[in-house]
Coordinates of C-alpha atoms and ligand atoms in Angstrom, one line a residue:
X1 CA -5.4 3.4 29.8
X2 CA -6.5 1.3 27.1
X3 CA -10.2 -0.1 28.8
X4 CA -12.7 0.4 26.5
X5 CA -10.2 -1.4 23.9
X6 CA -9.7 -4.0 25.7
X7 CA -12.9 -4.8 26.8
X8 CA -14.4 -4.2 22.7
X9 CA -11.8 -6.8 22.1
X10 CA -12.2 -9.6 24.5
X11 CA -16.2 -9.6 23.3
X12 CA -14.8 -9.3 19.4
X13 CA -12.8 -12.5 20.0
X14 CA -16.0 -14.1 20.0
X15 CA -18.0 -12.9 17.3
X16 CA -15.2 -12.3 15.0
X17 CA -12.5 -14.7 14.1
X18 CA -9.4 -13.5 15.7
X19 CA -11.3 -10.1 16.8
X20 CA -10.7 -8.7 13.7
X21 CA -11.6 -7.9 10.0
X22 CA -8.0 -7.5 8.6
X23 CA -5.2 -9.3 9.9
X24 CA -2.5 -6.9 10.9
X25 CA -5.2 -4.8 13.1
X26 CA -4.7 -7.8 15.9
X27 CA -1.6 -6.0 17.1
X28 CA -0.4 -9.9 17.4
X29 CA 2.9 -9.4 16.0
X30 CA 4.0 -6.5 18.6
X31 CA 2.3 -8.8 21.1
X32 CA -0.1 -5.7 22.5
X33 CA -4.2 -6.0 21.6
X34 CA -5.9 -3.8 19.1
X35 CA -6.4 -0.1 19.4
X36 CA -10.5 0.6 19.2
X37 CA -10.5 4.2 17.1
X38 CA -13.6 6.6 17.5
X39 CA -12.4 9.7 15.1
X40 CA -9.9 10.7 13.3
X41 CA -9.0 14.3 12.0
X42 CA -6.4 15.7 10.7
X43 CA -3.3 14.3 11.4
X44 CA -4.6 12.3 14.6
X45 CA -6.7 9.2 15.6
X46 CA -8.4 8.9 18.8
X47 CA -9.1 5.8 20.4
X48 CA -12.7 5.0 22.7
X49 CA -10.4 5.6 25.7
X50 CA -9.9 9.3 24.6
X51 CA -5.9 8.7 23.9
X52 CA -4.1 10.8 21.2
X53 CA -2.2 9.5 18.4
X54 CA -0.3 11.2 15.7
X55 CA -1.3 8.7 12.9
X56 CA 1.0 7.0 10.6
X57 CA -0.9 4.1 8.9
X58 CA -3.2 6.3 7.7
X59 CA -6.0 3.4 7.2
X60 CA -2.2 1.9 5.6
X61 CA -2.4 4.1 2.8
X62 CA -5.3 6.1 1.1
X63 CA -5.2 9.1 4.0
X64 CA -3.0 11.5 1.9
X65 CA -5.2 14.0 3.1
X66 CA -5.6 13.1 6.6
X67 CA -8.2 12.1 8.5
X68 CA -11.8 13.5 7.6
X69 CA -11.1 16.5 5.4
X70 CA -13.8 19.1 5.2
X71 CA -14.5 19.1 1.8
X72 CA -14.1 15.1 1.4
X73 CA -16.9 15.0 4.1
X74 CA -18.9 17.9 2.4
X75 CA -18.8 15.6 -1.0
X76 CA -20.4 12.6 0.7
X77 CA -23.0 14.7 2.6
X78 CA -23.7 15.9 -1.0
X79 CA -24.0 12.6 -2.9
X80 CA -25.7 10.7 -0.3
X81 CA -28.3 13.1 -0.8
X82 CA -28.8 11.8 -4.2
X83 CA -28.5 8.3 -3.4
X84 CA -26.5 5.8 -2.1
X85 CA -26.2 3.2 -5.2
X86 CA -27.7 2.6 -8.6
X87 CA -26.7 -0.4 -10.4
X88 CA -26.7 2.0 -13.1
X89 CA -24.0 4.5 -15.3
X90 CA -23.7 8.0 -13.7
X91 CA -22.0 11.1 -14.9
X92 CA -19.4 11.0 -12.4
X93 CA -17.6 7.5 -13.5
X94 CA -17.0 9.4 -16.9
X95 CA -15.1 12.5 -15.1
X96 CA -13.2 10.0 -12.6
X97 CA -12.2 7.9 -15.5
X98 CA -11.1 10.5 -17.7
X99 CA -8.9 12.4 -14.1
X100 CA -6.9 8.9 -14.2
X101 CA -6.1 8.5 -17.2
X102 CA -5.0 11.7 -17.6
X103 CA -2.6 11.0 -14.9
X104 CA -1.0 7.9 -16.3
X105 CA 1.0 8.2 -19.7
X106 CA 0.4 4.6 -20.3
X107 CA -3.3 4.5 -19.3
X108 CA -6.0 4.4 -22.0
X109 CA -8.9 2.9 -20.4
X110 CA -9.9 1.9 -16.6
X111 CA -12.1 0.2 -14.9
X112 CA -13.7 0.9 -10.9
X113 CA -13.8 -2.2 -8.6
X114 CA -14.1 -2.4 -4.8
X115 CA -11.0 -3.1 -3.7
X116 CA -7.2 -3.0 -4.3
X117 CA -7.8 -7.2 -4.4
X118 CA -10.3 -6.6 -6.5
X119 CA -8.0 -5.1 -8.9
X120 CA -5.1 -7.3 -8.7
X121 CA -7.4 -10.6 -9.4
X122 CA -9.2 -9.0 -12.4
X123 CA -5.7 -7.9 -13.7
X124 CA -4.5 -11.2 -13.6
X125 CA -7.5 -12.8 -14.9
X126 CA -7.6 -10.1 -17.8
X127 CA -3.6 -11.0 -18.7
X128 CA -4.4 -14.1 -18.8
X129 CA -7.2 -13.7 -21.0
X130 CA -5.0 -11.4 -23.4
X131 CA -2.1 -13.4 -23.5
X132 CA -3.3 -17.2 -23.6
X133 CA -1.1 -18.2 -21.3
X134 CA -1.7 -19.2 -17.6
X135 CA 2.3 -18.1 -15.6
X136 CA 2.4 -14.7 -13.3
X137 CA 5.8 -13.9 -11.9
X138 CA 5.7 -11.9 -8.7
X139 CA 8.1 -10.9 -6.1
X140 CA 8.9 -12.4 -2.6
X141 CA 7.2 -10.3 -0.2
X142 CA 5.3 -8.1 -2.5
X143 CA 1.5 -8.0 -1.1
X144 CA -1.1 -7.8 -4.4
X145 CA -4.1 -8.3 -1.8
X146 CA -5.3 -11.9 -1.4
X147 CA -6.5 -13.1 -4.0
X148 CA -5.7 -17.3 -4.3
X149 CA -2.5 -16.9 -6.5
X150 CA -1.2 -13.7 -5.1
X151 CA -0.5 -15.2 -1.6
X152 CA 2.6 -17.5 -2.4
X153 CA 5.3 -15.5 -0.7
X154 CA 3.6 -12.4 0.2
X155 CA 4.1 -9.7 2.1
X156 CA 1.7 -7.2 4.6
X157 CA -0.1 -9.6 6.7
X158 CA 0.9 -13.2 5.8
X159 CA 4.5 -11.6 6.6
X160 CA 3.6 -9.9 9.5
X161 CA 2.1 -13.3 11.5
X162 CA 4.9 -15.3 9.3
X163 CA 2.6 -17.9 8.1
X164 CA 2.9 -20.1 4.8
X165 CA -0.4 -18.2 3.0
X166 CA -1.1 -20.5 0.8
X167 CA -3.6 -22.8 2.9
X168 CA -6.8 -22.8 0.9
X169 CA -5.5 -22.2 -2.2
X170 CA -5.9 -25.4 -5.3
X171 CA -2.1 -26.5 -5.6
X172 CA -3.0 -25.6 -9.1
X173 CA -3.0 -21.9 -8.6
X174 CA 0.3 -22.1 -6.2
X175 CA 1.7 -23.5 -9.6
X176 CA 0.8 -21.1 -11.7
X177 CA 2.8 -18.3 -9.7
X178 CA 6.7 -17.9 -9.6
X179 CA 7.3 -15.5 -7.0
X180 CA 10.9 -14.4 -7.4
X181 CA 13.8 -12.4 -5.2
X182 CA 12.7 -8.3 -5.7
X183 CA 15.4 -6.5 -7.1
X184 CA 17.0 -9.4 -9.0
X185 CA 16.7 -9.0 -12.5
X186 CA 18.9 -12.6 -13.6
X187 CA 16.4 -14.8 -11.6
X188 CA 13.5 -12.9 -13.5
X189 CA 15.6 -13.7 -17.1
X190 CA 16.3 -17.6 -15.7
X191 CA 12.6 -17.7 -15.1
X192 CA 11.3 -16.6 -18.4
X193 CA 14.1 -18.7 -20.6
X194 CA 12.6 -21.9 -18.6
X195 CA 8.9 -20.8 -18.6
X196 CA 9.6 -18.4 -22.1
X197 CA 5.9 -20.0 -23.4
X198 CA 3.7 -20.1 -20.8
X199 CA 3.8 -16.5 -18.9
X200 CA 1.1 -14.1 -18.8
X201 CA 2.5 -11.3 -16.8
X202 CA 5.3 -9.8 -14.3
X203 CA 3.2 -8.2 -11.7
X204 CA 5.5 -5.6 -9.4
X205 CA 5.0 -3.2 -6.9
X206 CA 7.3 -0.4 -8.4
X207 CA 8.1 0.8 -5.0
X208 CA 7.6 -2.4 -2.5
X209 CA 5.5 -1.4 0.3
X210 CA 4.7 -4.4 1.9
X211 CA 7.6 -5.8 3.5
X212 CA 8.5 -2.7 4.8
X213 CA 9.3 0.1 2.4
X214 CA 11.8 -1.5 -0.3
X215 CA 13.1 0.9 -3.6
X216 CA 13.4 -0.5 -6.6
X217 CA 17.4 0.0 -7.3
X218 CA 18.6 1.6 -10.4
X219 CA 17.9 -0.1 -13.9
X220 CA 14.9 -2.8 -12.4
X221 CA 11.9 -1.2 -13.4
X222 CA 13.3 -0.6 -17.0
X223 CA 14.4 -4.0 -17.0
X224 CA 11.9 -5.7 -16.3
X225 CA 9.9 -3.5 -18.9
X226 CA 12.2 -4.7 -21.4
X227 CA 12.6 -8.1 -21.0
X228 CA 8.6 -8.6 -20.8
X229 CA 7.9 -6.5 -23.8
X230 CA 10.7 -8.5 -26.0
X231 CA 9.1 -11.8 -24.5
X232 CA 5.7 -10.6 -25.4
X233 CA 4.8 -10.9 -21.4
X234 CA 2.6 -8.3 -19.9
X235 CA 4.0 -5.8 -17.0
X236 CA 1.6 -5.2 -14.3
X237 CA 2.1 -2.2 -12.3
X238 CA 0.6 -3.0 -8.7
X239 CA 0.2 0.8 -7.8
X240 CA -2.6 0.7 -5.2
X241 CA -0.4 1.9 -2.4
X242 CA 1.9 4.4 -4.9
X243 CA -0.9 5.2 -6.8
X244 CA -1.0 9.5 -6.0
X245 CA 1.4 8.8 -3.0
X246 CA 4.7 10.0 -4.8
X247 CA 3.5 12.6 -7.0
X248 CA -0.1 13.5 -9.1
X249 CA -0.3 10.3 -10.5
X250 CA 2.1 6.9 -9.8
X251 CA 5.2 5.5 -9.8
X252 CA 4.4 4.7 -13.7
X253 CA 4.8 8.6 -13.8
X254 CA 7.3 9.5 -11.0
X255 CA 9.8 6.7 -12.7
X256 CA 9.0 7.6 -16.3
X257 CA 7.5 3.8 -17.1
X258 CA 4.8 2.2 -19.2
X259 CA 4.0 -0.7 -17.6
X260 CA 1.1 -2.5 -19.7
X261 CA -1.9 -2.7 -17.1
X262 CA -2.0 -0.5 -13.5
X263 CA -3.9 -1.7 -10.4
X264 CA -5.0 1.5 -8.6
X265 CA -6.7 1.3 -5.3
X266 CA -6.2 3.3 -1.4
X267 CA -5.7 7.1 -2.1
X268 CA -7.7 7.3 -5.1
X269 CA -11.0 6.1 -3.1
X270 CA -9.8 8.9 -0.1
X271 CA -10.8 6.6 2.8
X272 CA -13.9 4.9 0.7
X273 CA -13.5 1.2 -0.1
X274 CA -12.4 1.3 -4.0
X275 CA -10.2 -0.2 -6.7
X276 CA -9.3 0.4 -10.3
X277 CA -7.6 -1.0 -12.8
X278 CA -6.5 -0.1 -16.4
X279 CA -3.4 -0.1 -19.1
X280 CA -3.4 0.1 -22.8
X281 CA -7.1 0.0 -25.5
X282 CA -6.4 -3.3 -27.3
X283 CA -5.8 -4.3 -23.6
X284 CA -9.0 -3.2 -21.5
X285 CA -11.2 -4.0 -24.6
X286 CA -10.9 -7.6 -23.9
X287 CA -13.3 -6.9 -21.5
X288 CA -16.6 -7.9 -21.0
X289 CA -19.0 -6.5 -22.6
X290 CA -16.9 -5.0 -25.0
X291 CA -14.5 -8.0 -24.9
X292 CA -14.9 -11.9 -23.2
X293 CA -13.0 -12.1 -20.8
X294 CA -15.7 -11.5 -17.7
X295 CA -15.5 -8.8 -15.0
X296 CA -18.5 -7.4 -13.0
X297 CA -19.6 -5.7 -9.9
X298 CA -23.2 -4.8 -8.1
X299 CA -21.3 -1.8 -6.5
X300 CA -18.7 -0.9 -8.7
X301 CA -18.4 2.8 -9.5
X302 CA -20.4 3.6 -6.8
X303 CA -21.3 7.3 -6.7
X304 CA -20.5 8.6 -3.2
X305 CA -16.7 6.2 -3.5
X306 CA -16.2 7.6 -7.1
X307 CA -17.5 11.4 -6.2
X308 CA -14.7 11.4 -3.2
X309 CA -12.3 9.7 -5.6
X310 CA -13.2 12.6 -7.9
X311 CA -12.8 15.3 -4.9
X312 CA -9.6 13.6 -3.5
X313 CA -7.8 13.7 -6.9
X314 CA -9.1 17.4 -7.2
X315 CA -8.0 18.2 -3.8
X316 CA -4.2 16.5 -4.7
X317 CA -4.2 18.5 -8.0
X318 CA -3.7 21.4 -6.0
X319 CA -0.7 20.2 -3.9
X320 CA 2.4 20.4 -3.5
X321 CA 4.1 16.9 -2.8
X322 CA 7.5 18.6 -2.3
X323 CA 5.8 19.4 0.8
X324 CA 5.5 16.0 2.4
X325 CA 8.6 15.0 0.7
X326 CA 10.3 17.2 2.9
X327 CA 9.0 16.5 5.7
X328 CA 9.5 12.7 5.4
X329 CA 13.0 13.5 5.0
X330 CA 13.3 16.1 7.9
X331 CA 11.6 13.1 10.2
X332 CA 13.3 10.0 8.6
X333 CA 16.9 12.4 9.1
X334 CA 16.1 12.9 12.6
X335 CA 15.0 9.2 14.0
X336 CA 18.4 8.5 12.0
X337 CA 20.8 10.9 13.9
X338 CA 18.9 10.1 17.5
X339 CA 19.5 6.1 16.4
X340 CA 23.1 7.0 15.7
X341 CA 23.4 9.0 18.6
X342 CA 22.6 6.1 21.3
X343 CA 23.9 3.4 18.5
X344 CA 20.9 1.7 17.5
X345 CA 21.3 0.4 14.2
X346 CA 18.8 1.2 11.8
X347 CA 18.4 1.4 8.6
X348 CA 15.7 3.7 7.2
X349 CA 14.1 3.3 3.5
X350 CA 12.5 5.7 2.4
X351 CA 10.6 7.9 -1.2
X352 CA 8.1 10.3 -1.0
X353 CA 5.8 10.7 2.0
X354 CA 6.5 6.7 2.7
X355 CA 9.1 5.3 5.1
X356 CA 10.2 2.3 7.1
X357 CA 12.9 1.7 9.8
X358 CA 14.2 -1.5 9.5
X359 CA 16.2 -2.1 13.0
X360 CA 19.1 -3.8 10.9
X361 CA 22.5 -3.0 10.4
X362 CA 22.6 -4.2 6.2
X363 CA 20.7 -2.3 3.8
X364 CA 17.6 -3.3 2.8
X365 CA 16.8 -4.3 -0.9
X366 CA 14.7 -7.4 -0.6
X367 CA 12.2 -9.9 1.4
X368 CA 15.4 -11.7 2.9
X369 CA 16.8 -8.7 3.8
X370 CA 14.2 -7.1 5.4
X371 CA 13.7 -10.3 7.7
X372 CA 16.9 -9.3 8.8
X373 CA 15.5 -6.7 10.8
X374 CA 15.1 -7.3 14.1
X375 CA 11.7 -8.4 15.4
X376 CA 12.2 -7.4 19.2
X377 CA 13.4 -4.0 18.7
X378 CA 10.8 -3.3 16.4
X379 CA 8.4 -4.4 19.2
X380 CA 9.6 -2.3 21.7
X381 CA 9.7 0.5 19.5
X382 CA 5.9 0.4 18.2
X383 CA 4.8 0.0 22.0
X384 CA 6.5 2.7 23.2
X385 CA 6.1 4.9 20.0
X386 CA 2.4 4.2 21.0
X387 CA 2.2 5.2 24.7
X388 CA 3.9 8.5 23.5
X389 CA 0.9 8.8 21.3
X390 CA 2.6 8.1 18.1
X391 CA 0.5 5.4 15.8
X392 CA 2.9 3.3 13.5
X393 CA 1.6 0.5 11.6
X394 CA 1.6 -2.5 14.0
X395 CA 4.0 -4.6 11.7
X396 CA 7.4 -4.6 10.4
X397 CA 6.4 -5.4 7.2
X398 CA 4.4 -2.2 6.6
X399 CA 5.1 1.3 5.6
X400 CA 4.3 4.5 7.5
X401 CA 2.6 7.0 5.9
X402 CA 3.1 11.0 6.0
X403 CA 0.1 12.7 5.2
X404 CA -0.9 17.0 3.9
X405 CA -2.0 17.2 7.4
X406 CA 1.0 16.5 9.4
X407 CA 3.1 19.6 10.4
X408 CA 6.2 20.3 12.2
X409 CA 5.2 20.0 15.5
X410 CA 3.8 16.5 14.8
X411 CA 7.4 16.0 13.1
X412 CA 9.2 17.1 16.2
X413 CA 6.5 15.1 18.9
X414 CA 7.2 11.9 16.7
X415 CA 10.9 12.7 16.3
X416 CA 11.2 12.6 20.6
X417 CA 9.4 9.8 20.8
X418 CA 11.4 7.3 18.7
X419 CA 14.4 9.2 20.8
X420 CA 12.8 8.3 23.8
X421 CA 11.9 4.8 22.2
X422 CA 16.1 4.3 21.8
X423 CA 16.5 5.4 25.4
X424 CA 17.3 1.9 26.7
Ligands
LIG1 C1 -3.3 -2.9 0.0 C2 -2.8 -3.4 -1.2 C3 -3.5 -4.3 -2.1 C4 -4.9 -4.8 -1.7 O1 -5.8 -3.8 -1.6 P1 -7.1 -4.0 -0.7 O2 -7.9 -2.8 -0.9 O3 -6.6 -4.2 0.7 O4 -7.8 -5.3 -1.2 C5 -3.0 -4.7 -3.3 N1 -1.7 -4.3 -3.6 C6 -1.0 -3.5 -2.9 C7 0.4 -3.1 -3.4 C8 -1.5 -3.1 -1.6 O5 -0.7 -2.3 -0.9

């Protein structure tokens, strides 16, 4: 069934620590082995065995548009024409920049990087910089990539294999993070009136996606923006997975909030690696060489990434995001009723084209909540989800994604399947 996988994976073992060059692809938490893909189109993967999947991690995040879209691949054939890097400007970092801004009220200036960790460690190194102070609050079970002070009780991977994620890391930098309960805006004003003059930032996903799909509930996100601006603390808006997910811009937009700095990454590269972060002039000028506070890269902005950036936000400009909303609502509404019907208890959160089905029967609003799910079910589920050729992220603590190029048919395939996945 699964051959060729298996055999890629016992010979990765040995050449590549733990088989793998991101955690979560191990499979090791649904105790199954990695899936080797060859292609991708559309809505569906297909592994070196040949099998089918309808996918739902879409690379966990930036495929909004599916897998391989015509005119995404017609783009790179195009730029690679003209060369693949130049360690120089070009005309097309001027037309990405200006398409993000434009999409973010709050957004005056940004700057390209290579990676959604990219983004997240010059962010906090620039609100550091700004703000003299050396303090960033985060959230339990938030994921801002993995940079050293980001991985104190984080989410996605470190979650997923439930280890501590902070070997490696200077005890120093563990001490400059608080990482605080999501949703609960009291222990973010006890933690500011103890650390009131020494905190640089709040850094928040505004919809968590990381420990599984978690809202923000009514009143935090404007909270949180008005205790930090009244305590002259910086809000950082870790959008790299809501970043274009939700609507034509982020959650900044879709919620109505100016956080002070934006970390963009996933859907705005469209499947190329690619990060971005920006927020307000007197902000971003602090940067080198405009400002001092240092920030640099050999590839960043690089032309065939920033011309399918360019191509992908063109291409969303031009869609309708009721679309998928109503679709990951038809879907999520479905696995719900055929849960009910053979009493599984579930619990589904869900916004946009993002969902997760927490296998719990209390709501889920937080990191300890979410562990409340339970780890067997979900296991079960996610294999035989997969042998009925349905691909959901191999981890709790992730989010599926809905994609442009899913239709009905894939809605009803998927729907069966988690039916038949609550058969027993
Ligand atoms: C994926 C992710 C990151 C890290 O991005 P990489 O491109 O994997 O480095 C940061 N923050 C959030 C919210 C993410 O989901």
């Amino acid at each position: 069934m699964r051959k060729r996988s298996a055999e890629l994976y016992q010979k990765a073992l040995s050449l590549i620590p733990g088989g793998v060059n991101s955690p979560v692809r191990a499979f090791k938490s649904v105790g199954m082995e990695p899936l080797y893909i060859d292609h991708g189109k559309g809505s569906k993967i297909y592994d070196v065995d040949g099998n089918e999947y309808i996918d739902y991690v879409g690379s966990f995040g930036p495929l909004i548009l599916g897998h391989a879209p015509a005119e995404i691949i017609e783009t790179i054939k195009e730029y690679a024409e003209k060369g693949l890097s130049f360690g120089a400007c070009h005309a097309q970092e001027v037309t990405f920049a200006s398409l993000i801004t434009k999409a973010f009220p709050s957004l005056n200036k940004v700057r390209l990087v290579n990676s959604g960790t990219e983004a997240v460690m010059s962010t906090l190194r620039l609100a550091r910089g700004y703000t003299g102070k050396d303090i960033i609050i985060k959230f339990d079970g938030c994921y801002h990539g993995h940079a050293d002070s980001m991985l104190v009780a984080a989410g996605s991977g470190v979650a997923t294999l439930g280890i501590p994620g902070t070997p490696g890391i200077p005890q120093a930098h563990a001490h400059t993070t608080l990482s605080l309960p999501y949703n609960n805006i009291e222990a973010v004003k006890k933690a500011i009136a103890e650390h009131k003059n020494n905190i640089a930032a709040v850094i928040v996903e505004p919809i968590a996606g990381n420990m599984g799909v978690v809202l923000p509930q009514e009143n935090f996100l404007q909270e949180l923006r008005s205790i930090t601006a009244e305590n002259k603390i910086l809000l950082i808006f870790d959008e790299v997975i809501t970043g274009f997910r939700l609507c034509y811009g982020g959650a900044a937009t879709y919620f109505g909030s100016s956080p002070d700095i934006i970390c963009l990454g996933k859907i705005i590269g469209g499947g190329m690696p690619i990060g971005a972060f920006g927020g307000k002039k007197e902000i971003m000028d602090c940067i080198a060489p405009e400002g001092n506070i240092y920030q640099a890269g050999t590839l960043s902005g690089n032309p065939i990434a920033v011309a399918v950036g360019i191509k992908t936000l063109e291409l969303l400009q031009n869609k309708d995001y009721r679309i998928i909303e109503q679709n990951t609502l038809y879907l999520t509404k479905e696995i719900e009723k055929r849960a009910h019907k053979k009493n599984v208890p579930i619990r589904i959160n869900s916004i946009g084209s993002l969902f997760t089905v927490f296998y719990s029967h209390y709501p889920v609003y937080d990191y300890i909540t979410a562990k409340e799910s339970n780890p067997e079910h979900f296991k079960r589920t996610f294999k035989r989800l997969l042998d009925s050729g349905i691909f959901i992220p191999p981890s709790q603590f992730e989010a599926s994604f809905l994609s442009f190029a899913h239709d009905q048919s894939d809605l009803e395939k998927t729907a069966a399947a988690y039916d038949h996945s609550f058969s027993e």
